[in-house]
PDB file of C-alpha atoms in Angstrom:
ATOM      1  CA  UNK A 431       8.087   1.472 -25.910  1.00  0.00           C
ATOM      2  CA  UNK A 432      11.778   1.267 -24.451  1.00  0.00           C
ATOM      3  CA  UNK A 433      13.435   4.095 -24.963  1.00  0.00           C
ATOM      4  CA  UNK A 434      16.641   3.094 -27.386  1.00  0.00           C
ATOM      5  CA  UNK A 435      19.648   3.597 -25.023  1.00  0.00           C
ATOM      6  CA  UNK A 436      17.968   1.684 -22.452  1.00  0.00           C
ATOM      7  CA  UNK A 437      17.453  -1.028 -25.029  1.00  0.00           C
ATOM      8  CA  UNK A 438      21.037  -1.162 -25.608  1.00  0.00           C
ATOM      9  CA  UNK A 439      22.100  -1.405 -22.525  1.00  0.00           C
ATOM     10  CA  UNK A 440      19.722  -4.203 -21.862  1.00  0.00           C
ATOM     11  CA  UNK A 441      21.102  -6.005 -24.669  1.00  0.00           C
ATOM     12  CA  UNK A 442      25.098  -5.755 -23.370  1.00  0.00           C
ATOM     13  CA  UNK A 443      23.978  -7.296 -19.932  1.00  0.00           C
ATOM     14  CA  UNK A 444      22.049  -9.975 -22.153  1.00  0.00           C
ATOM     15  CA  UNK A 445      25.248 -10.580 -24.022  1.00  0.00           C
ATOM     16  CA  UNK A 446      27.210 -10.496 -20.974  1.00  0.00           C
ATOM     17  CA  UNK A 447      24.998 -12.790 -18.731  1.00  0.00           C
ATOM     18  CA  UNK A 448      25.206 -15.961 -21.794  1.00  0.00           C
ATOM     19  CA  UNK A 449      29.182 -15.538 -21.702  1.00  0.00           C
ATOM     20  CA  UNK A 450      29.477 -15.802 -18.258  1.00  0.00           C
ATOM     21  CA  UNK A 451      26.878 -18.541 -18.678  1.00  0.00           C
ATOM     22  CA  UNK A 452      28.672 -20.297 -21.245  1.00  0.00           C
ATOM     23  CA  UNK A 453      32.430 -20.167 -20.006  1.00  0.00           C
ATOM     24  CA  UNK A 454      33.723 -22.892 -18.088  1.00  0.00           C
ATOM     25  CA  UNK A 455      33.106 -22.535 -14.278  1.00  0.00           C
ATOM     26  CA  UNK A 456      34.929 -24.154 -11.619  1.00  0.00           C
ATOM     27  CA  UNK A 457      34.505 -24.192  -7.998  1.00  0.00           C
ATOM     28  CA  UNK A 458      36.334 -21.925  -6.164  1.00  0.00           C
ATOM     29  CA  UNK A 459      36.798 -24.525  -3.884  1.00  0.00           C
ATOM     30  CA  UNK A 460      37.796 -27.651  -4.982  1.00  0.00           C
ATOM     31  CA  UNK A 461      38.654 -27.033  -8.727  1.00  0.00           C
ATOM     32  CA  UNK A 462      35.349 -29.097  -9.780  1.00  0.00           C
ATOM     33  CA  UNK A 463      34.009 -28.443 -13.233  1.00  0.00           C
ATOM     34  CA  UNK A 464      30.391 -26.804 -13.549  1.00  0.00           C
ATOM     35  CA  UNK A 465      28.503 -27.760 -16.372  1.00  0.00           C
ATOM     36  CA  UNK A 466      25.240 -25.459 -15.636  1.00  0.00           C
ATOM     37  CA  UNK A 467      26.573 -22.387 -14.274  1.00  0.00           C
ATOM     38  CA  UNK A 468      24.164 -23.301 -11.178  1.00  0.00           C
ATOM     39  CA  UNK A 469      26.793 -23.642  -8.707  1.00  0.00           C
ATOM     40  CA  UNK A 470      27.665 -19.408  -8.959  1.00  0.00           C
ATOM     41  CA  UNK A 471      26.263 -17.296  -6.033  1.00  0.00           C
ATOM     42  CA  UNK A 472      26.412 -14.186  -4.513  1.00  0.00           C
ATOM     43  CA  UNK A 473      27.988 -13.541  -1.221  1.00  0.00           C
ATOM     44  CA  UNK A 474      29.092 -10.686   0.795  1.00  0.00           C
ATOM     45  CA  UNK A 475      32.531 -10.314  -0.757  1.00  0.00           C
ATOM     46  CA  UNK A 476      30.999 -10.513  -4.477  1.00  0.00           C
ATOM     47  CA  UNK A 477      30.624 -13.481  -6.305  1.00  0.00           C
ATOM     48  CA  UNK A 478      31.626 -17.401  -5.789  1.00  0.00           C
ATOM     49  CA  UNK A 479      32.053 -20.466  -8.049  1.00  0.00           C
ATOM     50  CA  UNK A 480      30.934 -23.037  -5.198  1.00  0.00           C
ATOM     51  CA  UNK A 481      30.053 -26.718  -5.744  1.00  0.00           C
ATOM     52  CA  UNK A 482      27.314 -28.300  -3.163  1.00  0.00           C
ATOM     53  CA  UNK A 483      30.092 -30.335  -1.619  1.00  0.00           C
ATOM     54  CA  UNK A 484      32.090 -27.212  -1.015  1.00  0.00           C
ATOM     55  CA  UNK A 485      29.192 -25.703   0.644  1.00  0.00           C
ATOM     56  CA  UNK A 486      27.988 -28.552   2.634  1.00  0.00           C
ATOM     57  CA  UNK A 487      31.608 -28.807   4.064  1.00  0.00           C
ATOM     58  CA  UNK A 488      32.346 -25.532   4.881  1.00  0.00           C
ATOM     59  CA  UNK A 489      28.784 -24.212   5.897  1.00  0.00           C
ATOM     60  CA  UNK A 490      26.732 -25.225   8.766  1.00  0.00           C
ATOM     61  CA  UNK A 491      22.986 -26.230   8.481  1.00  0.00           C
ATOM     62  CA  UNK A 492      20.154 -23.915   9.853  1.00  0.00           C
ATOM     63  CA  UNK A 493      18.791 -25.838  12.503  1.00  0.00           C
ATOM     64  CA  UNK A 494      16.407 -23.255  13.753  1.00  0.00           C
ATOM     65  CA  UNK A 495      18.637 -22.135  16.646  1.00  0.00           C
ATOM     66  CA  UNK A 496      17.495 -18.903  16.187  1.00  0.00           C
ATOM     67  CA  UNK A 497      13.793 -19.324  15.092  1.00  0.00           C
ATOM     68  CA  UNK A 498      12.050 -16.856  17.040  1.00  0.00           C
ATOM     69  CA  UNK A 499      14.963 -14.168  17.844  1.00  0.00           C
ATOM     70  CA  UNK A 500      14.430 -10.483  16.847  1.00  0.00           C
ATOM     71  CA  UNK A 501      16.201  -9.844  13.545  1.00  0.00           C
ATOM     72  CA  UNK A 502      17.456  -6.324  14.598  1.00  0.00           C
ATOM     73  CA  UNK A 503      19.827  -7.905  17.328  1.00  0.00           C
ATOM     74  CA  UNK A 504      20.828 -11.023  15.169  1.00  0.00           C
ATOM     75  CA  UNK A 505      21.608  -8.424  12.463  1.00  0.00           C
ATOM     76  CA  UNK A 506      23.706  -6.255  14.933  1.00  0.00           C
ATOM     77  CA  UNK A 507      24.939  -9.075  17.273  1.00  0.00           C
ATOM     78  CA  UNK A 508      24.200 -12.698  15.781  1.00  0.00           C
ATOM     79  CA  UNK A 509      26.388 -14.734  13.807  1.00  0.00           C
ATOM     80  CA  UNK A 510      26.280 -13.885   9.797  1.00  0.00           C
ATOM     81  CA  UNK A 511      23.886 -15.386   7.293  1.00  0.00           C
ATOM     82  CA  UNK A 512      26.965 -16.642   5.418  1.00  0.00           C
ATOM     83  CA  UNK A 513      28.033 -19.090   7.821  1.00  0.00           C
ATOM     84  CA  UNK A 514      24.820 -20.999   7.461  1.00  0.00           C
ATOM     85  CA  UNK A 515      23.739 -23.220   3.853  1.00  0.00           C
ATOM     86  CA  UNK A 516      20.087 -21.595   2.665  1.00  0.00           C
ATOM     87  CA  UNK A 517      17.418 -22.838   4.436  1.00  0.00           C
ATOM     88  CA  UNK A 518      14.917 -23.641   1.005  1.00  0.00           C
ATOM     89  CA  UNK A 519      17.292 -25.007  -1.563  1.00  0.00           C
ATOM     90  CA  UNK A 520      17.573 -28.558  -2.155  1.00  0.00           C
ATOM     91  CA  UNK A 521      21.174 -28.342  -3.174  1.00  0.00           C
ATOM     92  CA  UNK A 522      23.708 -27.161  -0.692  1.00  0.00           C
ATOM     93  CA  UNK A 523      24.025 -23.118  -1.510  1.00  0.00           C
ATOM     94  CA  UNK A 524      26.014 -20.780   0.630  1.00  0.00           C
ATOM     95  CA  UNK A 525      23.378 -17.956   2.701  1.00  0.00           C
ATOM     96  CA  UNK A 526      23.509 -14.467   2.272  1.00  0.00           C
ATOM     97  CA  UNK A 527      20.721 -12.652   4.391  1.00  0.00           C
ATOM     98  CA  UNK A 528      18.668 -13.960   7.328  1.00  0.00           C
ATOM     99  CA  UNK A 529      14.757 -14.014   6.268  1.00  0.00           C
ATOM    100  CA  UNK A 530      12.550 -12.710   8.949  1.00  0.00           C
ATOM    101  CA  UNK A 531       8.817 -11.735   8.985  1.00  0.00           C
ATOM    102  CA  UNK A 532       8.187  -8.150   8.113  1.00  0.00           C
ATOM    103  CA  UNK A 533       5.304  -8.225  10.449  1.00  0.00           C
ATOM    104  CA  UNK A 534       6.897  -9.418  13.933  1.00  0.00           C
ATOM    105  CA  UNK A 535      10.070  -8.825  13.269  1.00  0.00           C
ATOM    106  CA  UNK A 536      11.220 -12.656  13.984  1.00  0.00           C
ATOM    107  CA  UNK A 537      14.090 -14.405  12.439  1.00  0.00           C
ATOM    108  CA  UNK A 538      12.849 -17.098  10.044  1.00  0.00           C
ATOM    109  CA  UNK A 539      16.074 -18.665   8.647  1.00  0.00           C
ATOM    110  CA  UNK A 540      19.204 -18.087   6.263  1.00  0.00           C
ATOM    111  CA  UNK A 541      18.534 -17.559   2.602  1.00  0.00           C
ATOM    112  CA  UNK A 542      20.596 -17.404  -0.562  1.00  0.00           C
ATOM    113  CA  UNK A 543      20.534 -14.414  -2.603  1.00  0.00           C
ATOM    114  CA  UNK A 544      18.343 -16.523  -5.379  1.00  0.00           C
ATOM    115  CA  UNK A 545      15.929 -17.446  -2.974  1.00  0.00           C
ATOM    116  CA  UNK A 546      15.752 -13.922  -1.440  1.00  0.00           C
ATOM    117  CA  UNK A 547      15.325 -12.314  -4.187  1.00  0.00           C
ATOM    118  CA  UNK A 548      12.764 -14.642  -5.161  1.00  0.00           C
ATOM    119  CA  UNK A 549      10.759 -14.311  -1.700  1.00  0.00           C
ATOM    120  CA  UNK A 550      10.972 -10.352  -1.957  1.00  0.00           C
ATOM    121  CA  UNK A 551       9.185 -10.435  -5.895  1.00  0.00           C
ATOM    122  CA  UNK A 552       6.915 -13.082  -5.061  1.00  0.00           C
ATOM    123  CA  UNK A 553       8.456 -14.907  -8.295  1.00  0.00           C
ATOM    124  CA  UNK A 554       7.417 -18.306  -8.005  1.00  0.00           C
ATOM    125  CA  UNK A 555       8.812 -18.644  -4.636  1.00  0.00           C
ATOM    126  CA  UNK A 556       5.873 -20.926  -2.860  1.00  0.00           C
ATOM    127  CA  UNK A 557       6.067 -23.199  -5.925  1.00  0.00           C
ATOM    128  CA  UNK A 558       9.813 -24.162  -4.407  1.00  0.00           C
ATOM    129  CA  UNK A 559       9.744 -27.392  -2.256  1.00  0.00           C
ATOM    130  CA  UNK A 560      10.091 -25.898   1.662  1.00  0.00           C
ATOM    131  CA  UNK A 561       9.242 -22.259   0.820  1.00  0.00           C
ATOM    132  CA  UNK A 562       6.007 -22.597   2.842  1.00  0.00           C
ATOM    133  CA  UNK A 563       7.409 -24.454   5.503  1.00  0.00           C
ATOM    134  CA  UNK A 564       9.897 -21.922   5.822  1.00  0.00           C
ATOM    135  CA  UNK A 565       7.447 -19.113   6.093  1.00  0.00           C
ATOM    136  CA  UNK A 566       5.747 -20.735   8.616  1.00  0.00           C
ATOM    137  CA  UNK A 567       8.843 -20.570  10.865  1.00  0.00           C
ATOM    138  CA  UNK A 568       7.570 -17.324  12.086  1.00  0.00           C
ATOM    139  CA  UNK A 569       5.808 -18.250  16.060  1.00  0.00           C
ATOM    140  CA  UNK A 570       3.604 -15.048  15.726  1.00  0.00           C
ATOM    141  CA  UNK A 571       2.234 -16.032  12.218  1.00  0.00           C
ATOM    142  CA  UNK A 572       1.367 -19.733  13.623  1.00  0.00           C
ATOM    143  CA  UNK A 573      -0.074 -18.661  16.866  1.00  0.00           C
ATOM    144  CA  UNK A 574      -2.512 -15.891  14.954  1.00  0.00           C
ATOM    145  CA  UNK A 575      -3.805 -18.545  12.678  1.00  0.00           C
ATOM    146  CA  UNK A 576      -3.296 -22.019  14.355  1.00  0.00           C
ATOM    147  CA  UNK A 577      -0.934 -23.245  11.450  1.00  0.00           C
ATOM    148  CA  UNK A 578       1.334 -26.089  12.806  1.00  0.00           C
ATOM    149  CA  UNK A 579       4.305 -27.024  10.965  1.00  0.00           C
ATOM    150  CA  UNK A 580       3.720 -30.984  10.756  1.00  0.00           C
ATOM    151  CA  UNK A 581       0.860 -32.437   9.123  1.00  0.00           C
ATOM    152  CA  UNK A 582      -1.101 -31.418   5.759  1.00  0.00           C
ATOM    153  CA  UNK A 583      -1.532 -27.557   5.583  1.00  0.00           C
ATOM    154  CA  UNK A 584       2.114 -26.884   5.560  1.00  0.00           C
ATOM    155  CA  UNK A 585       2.943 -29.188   2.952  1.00  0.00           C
ATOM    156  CA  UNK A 586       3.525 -26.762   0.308  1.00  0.00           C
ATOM    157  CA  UNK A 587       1.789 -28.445  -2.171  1.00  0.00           C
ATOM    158  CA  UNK A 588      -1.317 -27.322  -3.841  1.00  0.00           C
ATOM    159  CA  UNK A 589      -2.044 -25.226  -0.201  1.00  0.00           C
ATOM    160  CA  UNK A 590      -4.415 -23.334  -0.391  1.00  0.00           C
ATOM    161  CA  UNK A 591      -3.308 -19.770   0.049  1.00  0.00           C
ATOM    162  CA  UNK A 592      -6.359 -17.724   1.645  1.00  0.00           C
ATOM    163  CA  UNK A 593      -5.813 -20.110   5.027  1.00  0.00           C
ATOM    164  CA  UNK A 594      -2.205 -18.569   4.950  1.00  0.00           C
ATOM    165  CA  UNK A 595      -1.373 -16.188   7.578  1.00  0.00           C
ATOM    166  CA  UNK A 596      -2.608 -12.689   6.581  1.00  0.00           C
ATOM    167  CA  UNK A 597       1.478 -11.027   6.933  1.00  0.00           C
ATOM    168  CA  UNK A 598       2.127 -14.331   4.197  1.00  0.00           C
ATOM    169  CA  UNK A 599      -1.035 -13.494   1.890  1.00  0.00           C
ATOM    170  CA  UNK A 600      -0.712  -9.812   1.311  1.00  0.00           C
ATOM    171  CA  UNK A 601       2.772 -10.624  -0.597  1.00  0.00           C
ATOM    172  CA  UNK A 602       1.747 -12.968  -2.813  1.00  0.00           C
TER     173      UNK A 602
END
């Protein structure tokens, strides 16, 4: 049983969440209309109204230049996660953290707070088209296990997770 103030406030952030779902969004950008609410993310400054095209303009792609680097010294020294489009979703969406294995400490690519989040819960993140590519883009896990990124077992689909990496299993 909730206790009742707790319930209440539950219910305001419910009420607030479908306004700011329901009002008319534009992109912060380039004044584009969004009909979903889809296009709003978090960054480092708060949150953005950003259309894909926006994004994809002003962001660069991950292209795994820094696959294998400590995340400690790309944290302290390496360029921000928000210069970089997420590395997992299929539309363009600005970054806000750099993923890295827990276990070896190696950078594995930019995510958006969404996707982040989603990793970090274990909330349906592997059913995502590239989420298991993407957390094979730690060296350590693939050397331990022999996991390639190319061919069959890193498709993502229908894998079968006890020939994952142990540092991947124990999450999910």
């Amino acid at each position: 049983m909730i206790p009742r103030t707790l319930a209440c406030i539950l219910d305001q952030r419910d009420e607030r969440e479908s306004g700011l779902q329901a009002a008319e969004q534009h992109c912060d950008g380039c004044g584009a209309l969004s009909l979903d609410g889809r296009w709003r993310t978090p960054t480092a400054k708060g949150w953005r109204i950003i259309c894909p095209a926006c994004a994809a303009s002003s962001l660069r792609r991950h292209r795994r230049e820094l696959q294998g680097a400590a995340y400690v010294s790309v944290r302290e020294h390496g360029p921000s996660a928000a210069n970089f489009l997420c590395a997992v979703c299929e539309t363009a969406r600005p970054a806000t953290d750099w993923d890295h294995c827990h276990d070896h400490g190696l950078i594995r690519g930019p995510l958006c707070g969404s996707c982040n989040t989603m990793k970090g819960q274990g909330k349906d993140f592997l059913a995502r088209p590239g989420s298991l590519q993407h957390l094979l883009q730690c060296d350590d896990c693939g050397a331990r296990t022999g996991w390639t990124r190319c061919g069959n077992n890193a498709s993502g689909r229908g894998a079968d997770q006890t020939r994952l990496p142990a540092c991947l299993v124990r999450r999910w």
